[in-house]
XYZ file of C-alpha atoms in Angstrom:
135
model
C -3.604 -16.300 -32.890
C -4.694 -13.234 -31.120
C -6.131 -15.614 -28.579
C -2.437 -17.175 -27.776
C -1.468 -13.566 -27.690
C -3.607 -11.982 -24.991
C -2.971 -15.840 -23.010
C 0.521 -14.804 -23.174
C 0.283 -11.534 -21.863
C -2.049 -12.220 -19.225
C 0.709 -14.333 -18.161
C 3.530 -12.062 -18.539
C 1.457 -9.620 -16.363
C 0.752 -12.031 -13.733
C 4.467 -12.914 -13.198
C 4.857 -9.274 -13.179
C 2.677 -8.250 -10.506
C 4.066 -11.208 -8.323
C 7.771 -10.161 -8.778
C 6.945 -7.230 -7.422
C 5.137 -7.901 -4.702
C 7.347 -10.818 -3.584
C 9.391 -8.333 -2.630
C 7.035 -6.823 -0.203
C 7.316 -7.463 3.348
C 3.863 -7.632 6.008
C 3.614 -5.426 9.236
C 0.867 -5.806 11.943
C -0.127 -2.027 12.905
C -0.743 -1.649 16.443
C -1.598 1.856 18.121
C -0.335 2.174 21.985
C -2.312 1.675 24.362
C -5.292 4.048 25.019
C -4.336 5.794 21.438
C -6.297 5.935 18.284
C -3.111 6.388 16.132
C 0.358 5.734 15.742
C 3.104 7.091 13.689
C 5.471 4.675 11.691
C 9.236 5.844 10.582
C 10.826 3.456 7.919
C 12.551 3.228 4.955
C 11.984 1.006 1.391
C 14.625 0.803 -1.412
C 14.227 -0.242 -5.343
C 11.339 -2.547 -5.174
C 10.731 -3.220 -1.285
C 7.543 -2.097 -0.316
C 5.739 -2.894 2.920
C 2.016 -3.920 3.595
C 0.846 -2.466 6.758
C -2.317 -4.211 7.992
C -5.421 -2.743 10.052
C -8.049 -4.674 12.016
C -10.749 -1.800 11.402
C -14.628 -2.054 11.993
C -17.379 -0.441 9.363
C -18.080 3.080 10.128
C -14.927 3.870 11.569
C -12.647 7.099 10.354
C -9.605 6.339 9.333
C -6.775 8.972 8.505
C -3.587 8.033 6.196
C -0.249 10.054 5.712
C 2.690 9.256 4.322
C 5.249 12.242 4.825
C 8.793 11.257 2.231
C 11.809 13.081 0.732
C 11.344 10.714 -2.255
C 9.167 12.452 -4.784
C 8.136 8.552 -5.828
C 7.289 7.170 -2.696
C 3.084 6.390 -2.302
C 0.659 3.973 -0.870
C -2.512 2.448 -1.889
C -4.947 0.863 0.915
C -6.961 -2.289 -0.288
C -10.262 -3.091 1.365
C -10.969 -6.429 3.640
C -10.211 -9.065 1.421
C -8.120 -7.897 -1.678
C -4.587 -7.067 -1.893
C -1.866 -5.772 -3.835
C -2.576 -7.207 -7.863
C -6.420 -6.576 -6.561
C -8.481 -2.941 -7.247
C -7.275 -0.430 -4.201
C -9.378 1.624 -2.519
C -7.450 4.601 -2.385
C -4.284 4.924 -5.029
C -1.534 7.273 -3.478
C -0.118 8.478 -6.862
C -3.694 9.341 -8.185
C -4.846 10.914 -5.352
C -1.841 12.101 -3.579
C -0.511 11.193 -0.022
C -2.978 11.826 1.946
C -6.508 9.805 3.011
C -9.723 10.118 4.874
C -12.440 8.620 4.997
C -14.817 6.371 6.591
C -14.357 2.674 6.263
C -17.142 0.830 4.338
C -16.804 -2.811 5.927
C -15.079 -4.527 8.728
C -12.225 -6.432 8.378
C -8.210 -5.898 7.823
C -7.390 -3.094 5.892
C -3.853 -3.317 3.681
C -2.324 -0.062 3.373
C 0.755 -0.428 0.966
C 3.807 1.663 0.896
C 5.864 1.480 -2.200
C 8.147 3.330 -4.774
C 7.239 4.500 -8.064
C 8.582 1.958 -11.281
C 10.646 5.012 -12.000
C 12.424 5.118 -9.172
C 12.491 1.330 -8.223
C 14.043 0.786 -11.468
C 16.813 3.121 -10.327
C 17.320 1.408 -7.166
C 16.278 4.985 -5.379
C 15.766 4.623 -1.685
C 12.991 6.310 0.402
C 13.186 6.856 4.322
C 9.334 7.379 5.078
C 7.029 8.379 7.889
C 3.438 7.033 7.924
C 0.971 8.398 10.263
C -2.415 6.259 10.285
C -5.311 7.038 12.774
C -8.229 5.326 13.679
C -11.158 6.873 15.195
């Protein structure tokens, strides 16, 4: 029985996590030319949330910020390979809204922007800016 149990909410948890990030739409970040950052303004509401992705090479710096009047409003980044539903590297409403550090493999870096369950739940919008750098 406990078997069928922990089956069941494997499943339940699955379906969760892909709810939510069906919701999520994909950007390609791209720094002007001859720059080594760029500076994103945009907005998410309930559960929208927005995967920003980052051709980076190992060894490289790279500098996350995510400035918001929503209180509920994070990001995590995910290393080359994994994704939201995978392990992040960094988790925004652990270790707050800001991120450096130097990048352990090459590849495309995910950094996702998203709102709290809290706040999703209520709809609650956030109007964002994200500042990433790459050095």
């Amino acid at each position: 029985m406990q078997t069928k149990s922990l089956v069941l909410l494997l499943l339940l948890t699955l379906f969760s996590v892909s709810a939510y990030a069906a919701n999520d739409r994909s950007e390609q970040v791209k720094f002007p030319h001859g720059a080594s950052g760029t500076s994103i303004k945009s907005s998410i509401v309930g559960y929208q949330g927005v995967n920003y992705t980052l051709d980076t090479k190992a060894g490289q710096s790279m500098t996350v910020n995510l400035k918001s009047g929503n209180l509920s409003n994070y990001f995590n980044i995910y290393a080359p390979g994994k994704g939201p539903g995978d392990e992040a590297m960094f988790i925004g409403d652990i270790n707050g809204n800001s991120y450096s550090g130097v990048l352990p493999s090459t590849g495309t870096y995910t950094i996702q922007v998203f709102l709290m369950r809290n706040a999703a739940r209520r709809n609650e919008k956030a109007n964002y800016t994200l500042e990433i750098s790459v050095k």
